[in-house]
JSON list of C-alpha atoms in Angstrom, two decimals:
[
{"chain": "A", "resi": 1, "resn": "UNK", "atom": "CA", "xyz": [77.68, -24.29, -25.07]},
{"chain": "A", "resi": 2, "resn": "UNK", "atom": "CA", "xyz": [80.25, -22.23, -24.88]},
{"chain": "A", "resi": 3, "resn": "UNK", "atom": "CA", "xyz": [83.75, -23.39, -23.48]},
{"chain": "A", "resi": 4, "resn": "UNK", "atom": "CA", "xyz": [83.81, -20.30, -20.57]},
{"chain": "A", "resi": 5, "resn": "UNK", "atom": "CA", "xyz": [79.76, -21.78, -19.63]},
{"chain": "A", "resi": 6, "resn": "UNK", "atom": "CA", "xyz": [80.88, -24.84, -18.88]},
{"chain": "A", "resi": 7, "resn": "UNK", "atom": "CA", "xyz": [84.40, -23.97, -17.30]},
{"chain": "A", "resi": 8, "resn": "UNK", "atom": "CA", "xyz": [86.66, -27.15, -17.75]},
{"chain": "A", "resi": 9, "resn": "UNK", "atom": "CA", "xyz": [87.35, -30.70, -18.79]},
{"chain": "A", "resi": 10, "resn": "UNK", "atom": "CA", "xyz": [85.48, -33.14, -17.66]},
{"chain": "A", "resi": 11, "resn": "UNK", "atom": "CA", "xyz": [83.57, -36.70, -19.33]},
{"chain": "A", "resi": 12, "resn": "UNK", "atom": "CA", "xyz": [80.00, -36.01, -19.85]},
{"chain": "A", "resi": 13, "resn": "UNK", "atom": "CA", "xyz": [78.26, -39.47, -18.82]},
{"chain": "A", "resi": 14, "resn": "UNK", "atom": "CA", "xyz": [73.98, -37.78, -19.12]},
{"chain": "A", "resi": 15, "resn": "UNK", "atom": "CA", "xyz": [72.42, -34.41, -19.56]},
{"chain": "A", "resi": 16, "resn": "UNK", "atom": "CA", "xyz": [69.49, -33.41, -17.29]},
{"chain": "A", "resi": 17, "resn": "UNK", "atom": "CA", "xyz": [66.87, -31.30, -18.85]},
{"chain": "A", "resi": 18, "resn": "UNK", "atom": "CA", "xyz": [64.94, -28.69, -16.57]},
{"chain": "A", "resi": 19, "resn": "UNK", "atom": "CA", "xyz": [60.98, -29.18, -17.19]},
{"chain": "A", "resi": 20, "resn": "UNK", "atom": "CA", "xyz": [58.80, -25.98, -18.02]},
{"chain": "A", "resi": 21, "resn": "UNK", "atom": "CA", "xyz": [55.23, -26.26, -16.29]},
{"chain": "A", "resi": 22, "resn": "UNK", "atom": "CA", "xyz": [54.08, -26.62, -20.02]},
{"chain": "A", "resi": 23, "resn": "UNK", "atom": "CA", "xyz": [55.26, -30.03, -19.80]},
{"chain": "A", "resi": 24, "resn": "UNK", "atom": "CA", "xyz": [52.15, -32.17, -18.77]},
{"chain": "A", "resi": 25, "resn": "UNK", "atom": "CA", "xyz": [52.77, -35.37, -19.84]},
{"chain": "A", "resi": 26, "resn": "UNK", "atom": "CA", "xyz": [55.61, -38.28, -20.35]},
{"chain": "A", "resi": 27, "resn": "UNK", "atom": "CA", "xyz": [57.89, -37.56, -23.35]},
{"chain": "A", "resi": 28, "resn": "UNK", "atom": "CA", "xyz": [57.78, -40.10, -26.17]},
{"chain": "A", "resi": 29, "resn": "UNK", "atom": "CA", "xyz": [60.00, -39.63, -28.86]},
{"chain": "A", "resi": 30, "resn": "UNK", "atom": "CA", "xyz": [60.82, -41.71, -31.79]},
{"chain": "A", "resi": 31, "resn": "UNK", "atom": "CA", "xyz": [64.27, -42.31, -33.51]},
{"chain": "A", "resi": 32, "resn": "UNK", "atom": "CA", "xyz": [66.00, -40.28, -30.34]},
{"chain": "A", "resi": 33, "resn": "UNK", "atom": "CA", "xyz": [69.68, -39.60, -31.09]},
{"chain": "A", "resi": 34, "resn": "UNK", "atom": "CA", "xyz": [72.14, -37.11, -29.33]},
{"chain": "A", "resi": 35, "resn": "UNK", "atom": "CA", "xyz": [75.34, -36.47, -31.06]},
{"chain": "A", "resi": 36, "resn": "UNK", "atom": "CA", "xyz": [77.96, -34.07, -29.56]},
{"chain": "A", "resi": 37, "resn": "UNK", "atom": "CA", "xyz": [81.05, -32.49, -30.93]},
{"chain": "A", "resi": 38, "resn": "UNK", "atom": "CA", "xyz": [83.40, -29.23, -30.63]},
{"chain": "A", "resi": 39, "resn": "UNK", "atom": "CA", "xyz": [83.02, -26.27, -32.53]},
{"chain": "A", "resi": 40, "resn": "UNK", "atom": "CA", "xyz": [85.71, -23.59, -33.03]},
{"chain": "A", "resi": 41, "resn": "UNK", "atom": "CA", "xyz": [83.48, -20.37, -33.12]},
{"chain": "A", "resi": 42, "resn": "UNK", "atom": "CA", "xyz": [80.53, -19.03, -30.78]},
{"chain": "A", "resi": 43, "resn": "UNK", "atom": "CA", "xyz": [78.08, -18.60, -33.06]},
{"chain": "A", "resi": 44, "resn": "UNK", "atom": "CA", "xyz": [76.32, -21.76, -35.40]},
{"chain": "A", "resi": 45, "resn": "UNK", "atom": "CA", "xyz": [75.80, -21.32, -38.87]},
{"chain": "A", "resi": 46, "resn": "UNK", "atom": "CA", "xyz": [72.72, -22.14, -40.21]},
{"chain": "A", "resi": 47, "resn": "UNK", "atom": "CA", "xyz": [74.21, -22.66, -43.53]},
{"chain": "A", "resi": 48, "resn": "UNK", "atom": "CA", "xyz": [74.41, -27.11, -42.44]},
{"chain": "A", "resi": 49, "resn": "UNK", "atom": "CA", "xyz": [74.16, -28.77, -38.96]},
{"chain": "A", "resi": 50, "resn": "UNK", "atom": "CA", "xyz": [77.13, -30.65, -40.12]},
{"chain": "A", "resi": 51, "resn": "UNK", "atom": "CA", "xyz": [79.31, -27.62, -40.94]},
{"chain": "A", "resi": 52, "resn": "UNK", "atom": "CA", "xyz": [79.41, -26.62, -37.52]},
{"chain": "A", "resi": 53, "resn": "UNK", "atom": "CA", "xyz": [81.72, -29.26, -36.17]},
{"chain": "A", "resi": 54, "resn": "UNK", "atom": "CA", "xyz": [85.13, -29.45, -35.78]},
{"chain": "A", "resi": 55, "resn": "UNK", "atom": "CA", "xyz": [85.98, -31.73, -38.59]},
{"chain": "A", "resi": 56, "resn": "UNK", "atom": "CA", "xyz": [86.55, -35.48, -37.20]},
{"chain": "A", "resi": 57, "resn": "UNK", "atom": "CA", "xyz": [84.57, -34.40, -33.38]},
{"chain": "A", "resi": 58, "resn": "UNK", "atom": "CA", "xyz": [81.21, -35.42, -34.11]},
{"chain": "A", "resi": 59, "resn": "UNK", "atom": "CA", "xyz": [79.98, -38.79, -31.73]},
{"chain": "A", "resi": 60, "resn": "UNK", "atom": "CA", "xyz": [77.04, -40.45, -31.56]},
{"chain": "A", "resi": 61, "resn": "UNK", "atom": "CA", "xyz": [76.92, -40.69, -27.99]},
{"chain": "A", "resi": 62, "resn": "UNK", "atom": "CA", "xyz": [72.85, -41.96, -27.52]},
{"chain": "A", "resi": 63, "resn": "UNK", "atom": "CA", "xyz": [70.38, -43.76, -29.43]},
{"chain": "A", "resi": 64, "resn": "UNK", "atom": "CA", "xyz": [66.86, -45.31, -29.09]},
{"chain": "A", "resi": 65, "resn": "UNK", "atom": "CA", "xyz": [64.07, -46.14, -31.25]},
{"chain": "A", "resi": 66, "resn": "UNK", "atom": "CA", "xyz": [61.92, -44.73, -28.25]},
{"chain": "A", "resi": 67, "resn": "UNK", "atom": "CA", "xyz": [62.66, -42.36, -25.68]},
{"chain": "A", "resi": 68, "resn": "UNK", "atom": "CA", "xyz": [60.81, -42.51, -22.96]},
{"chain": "A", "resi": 69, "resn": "UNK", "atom": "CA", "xyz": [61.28, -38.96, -20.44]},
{"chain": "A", "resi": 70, "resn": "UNK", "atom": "CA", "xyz": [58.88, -39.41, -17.14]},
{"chain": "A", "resi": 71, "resn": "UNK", "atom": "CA", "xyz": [58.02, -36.19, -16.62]},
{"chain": "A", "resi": 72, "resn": "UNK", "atom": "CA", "xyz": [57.43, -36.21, -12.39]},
{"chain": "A", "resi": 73, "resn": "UNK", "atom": "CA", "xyz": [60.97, -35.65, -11.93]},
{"chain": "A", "resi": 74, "resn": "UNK", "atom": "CA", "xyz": [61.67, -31.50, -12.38]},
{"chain": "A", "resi": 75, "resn": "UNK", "atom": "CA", "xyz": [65.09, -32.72, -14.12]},
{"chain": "A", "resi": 76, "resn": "UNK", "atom": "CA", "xyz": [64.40, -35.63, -16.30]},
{"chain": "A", "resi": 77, "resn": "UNK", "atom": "CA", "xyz": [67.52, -37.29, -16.90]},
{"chain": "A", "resi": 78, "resn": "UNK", "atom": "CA", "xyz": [68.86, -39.27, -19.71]},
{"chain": "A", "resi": 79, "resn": "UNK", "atom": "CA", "xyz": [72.08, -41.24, -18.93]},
{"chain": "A", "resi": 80, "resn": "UNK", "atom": "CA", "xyz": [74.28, -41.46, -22.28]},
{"chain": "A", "resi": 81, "resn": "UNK", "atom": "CA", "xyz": [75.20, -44.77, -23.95]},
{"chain": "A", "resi": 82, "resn": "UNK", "atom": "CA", "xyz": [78.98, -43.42, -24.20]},
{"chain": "A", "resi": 83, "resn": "UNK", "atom": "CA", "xyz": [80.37, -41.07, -21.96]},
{"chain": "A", "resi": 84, "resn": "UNK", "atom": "CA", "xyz": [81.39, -38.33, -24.26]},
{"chain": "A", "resi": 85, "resn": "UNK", "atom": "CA", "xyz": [85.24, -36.51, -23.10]},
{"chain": "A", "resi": 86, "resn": "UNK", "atom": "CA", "xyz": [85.06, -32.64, -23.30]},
{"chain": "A", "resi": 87, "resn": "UNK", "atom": "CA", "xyz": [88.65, -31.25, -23.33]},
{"chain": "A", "resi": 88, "resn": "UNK", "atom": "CA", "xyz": [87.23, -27.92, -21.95]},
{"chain": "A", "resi": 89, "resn": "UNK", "atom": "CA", "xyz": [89.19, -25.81, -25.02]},
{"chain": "A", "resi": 90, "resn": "UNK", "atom": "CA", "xyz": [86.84, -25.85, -27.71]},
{"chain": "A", "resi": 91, "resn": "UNK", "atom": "CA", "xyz": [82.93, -24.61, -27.50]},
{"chain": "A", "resi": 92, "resn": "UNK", "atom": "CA", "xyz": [80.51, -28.11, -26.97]},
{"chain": "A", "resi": 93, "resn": "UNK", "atom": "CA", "xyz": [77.80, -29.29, -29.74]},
{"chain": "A", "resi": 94, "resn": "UNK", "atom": "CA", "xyz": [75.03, -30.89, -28.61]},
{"chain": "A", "resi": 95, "resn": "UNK", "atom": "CA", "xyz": [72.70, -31.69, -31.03]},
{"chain": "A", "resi": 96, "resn": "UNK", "atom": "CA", "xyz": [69.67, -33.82, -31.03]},
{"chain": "A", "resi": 97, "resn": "UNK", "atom": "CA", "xyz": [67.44, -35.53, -33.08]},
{"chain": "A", "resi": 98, "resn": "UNK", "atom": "CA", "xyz": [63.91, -37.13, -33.07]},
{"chain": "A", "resi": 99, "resn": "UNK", "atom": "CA", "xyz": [61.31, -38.20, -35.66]},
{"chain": "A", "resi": 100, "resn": "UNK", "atom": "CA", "xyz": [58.03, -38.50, -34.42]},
{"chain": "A", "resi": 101, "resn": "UNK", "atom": "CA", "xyz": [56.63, -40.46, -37.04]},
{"chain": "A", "resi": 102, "resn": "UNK", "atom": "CA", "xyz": [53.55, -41.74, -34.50]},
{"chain": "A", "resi": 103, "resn": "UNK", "atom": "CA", "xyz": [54.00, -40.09, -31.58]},
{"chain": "A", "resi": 104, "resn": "UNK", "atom": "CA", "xyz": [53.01, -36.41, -32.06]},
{"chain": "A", "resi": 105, "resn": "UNK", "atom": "CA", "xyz": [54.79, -35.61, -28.08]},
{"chain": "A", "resi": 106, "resn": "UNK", "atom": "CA", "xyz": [56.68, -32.00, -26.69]},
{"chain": "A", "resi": 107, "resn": "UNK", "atom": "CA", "xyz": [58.58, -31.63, -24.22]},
{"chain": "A", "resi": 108, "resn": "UNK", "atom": "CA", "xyz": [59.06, -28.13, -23.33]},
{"chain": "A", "resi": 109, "resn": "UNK", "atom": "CA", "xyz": [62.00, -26.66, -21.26]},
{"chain": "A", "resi": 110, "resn": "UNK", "atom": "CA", "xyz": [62.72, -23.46, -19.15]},
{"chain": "A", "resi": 111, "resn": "UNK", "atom": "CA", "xyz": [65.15, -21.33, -21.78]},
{"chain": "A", "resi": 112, "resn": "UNK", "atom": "CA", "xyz": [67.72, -18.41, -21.22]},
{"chain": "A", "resi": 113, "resn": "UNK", "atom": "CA", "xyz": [68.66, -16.26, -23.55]},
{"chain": "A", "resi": 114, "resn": "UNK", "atom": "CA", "xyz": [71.85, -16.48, -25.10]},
{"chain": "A", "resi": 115, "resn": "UNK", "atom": "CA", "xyz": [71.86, -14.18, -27.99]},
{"chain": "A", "resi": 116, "resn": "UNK", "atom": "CA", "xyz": [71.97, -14.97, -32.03]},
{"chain": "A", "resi": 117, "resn": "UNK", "atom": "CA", "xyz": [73.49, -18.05, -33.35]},
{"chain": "A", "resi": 118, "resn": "UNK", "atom": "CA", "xyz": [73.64, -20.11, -30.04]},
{"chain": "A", "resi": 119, "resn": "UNK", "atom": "CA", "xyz": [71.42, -22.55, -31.38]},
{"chain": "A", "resi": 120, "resn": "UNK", "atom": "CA", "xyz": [70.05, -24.16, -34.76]},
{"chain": "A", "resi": 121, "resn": "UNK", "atom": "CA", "xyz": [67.57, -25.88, -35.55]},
{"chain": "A", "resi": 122, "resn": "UNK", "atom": "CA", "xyz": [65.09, -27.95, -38.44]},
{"chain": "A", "resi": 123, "resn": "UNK", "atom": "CA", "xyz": [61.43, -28.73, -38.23]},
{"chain": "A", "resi": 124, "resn": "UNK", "atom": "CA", "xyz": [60.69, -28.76, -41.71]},
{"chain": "A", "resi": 125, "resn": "UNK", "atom": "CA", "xyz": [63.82, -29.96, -43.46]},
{"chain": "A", "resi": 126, "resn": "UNK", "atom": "CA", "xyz": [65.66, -28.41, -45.36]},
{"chain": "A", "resi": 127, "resn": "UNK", "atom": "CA", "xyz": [65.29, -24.75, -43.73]},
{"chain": "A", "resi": 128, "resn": "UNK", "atom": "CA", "xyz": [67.32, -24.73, -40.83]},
{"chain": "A", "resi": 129, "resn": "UNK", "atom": "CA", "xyz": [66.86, -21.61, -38.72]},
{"chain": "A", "resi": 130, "resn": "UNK", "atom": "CA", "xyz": [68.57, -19.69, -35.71]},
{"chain": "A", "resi": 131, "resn": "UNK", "atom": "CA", "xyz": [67.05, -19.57, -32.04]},
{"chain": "A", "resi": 132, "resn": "UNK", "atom": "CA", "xyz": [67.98, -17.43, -29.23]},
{"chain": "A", "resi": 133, "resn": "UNK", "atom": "CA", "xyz": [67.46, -19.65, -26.46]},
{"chain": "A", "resi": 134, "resn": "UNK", "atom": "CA", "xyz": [69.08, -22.57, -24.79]},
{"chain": "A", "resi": 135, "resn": "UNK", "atom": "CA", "xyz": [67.39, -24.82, -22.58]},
{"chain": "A", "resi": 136, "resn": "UNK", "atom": "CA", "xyz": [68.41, -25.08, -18.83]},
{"chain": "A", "resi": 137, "resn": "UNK", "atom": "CA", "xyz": [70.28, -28.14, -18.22]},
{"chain": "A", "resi": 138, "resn": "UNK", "atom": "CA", "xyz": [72.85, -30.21, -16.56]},
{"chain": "A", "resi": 139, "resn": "UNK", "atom": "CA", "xyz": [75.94, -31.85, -18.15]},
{"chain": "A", "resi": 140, "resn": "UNK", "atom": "CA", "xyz": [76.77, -34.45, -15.46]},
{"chain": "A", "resi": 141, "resn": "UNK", "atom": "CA", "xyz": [79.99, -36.48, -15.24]},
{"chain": "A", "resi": 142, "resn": "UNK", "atom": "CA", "xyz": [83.68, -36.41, -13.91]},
{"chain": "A", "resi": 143, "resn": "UNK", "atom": "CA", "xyz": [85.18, -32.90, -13.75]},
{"chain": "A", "resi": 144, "resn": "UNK", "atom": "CA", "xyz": [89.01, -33.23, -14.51]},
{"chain": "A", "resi": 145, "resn": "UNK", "atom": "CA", "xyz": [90.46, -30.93, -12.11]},
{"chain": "A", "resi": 146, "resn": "UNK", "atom": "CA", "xyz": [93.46, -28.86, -12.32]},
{"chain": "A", "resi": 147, "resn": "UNK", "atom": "CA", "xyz": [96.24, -29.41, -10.15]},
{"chain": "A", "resi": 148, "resn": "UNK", "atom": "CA", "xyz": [97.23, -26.59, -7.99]},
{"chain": "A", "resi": 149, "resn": "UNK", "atom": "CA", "xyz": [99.15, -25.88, -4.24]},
{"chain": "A", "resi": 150, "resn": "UNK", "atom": "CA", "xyz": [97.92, -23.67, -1.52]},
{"chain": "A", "resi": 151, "resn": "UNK", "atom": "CA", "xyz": [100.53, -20.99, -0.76]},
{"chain": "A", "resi": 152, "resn": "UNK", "atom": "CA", "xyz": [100.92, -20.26, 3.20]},
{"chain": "A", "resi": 153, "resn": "UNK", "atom": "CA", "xyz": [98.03, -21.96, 5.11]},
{"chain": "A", "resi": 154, "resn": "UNK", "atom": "CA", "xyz": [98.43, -21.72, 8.13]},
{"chain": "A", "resi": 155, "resn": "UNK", "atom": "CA", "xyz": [96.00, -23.16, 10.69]},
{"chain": "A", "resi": 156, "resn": "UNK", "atom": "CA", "xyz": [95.56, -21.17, 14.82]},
{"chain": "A", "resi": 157, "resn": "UNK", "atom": "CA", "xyz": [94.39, -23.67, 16.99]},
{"chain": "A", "resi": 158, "resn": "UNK", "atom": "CA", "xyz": [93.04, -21.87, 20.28]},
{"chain": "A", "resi": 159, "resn": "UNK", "atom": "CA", "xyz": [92.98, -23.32, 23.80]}
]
């Protein structure tokens, strides 16, 4: 995500993911990890997942051995083991990772387009190709907010 998308500082504590009608049954996924990080430019390369990263930025910030998504809720939710701190300078990572070894489970999201390079990604390692799309989603947590004054207010109370 870019750093002008998300619009300033703040510490990321979960991620809500907006559910495509597609989506018609709980998500299981095996070996779930989400790592996030900053990147310097707006496009990914495709070249590694790791060369993306701002050297020393990458965090493990969830892991399960089973993910569990109920799917009733429009925006399933998944609340982060650590909070991750996103200085709002910098363009945000998020990458995720799943292995399915038993459970052969989708969960499909509504997209937007973002244009080339926005996202990466490997089903059949070690090809790693480029995607268009992002999925629609939340980044909840504490916005750090700037501190500013209000030049003349001035409040008219009538009779």
């Amino acid at each position: 995500m870019l750093s002008g998308e998300i619009g300033n500082a703040m510490d990321i504590s979960s991620i809500r993911w907006h559910k495509h009608p597609l989506t018609s049954s709980d998500a299981e996924d095996e070996g779930f990890t989400i790592y996030m990080g900053l990147c310097a430019s707006d496009q990914l390369s495709a070249g590694s997942f790791e060369g993306n990263y701002i050297s020393g930025t990458k965090t493990l910030v969830y892991s399960t051995d089973l993910l569990f998504l109920d799917m009733a809720d429009e925006w399933a939710e998944i609340v982060l083991d650590e909070s991750y701190w996103y200085s709002g300078t910098d363009n945000l990572i998020i990458e995720i990772q799943w292995d399915n070894v038993s459970h052969d489970n989708s969960y499909y999201n509504h997209e937007w387009l973002a244009g080339d390079n926005r996202c990466i990604y490997s089903q059949a390692f070690p090809d790693i190709l480029s995607y268009g799309f992002l999925p629609h989603m939340i980044l909840v947590g504490t916005l750090h907010l700037d501190n500013s004054t209000f030049a003349g207010i001035k409040v008219e109370l009538g009779q």
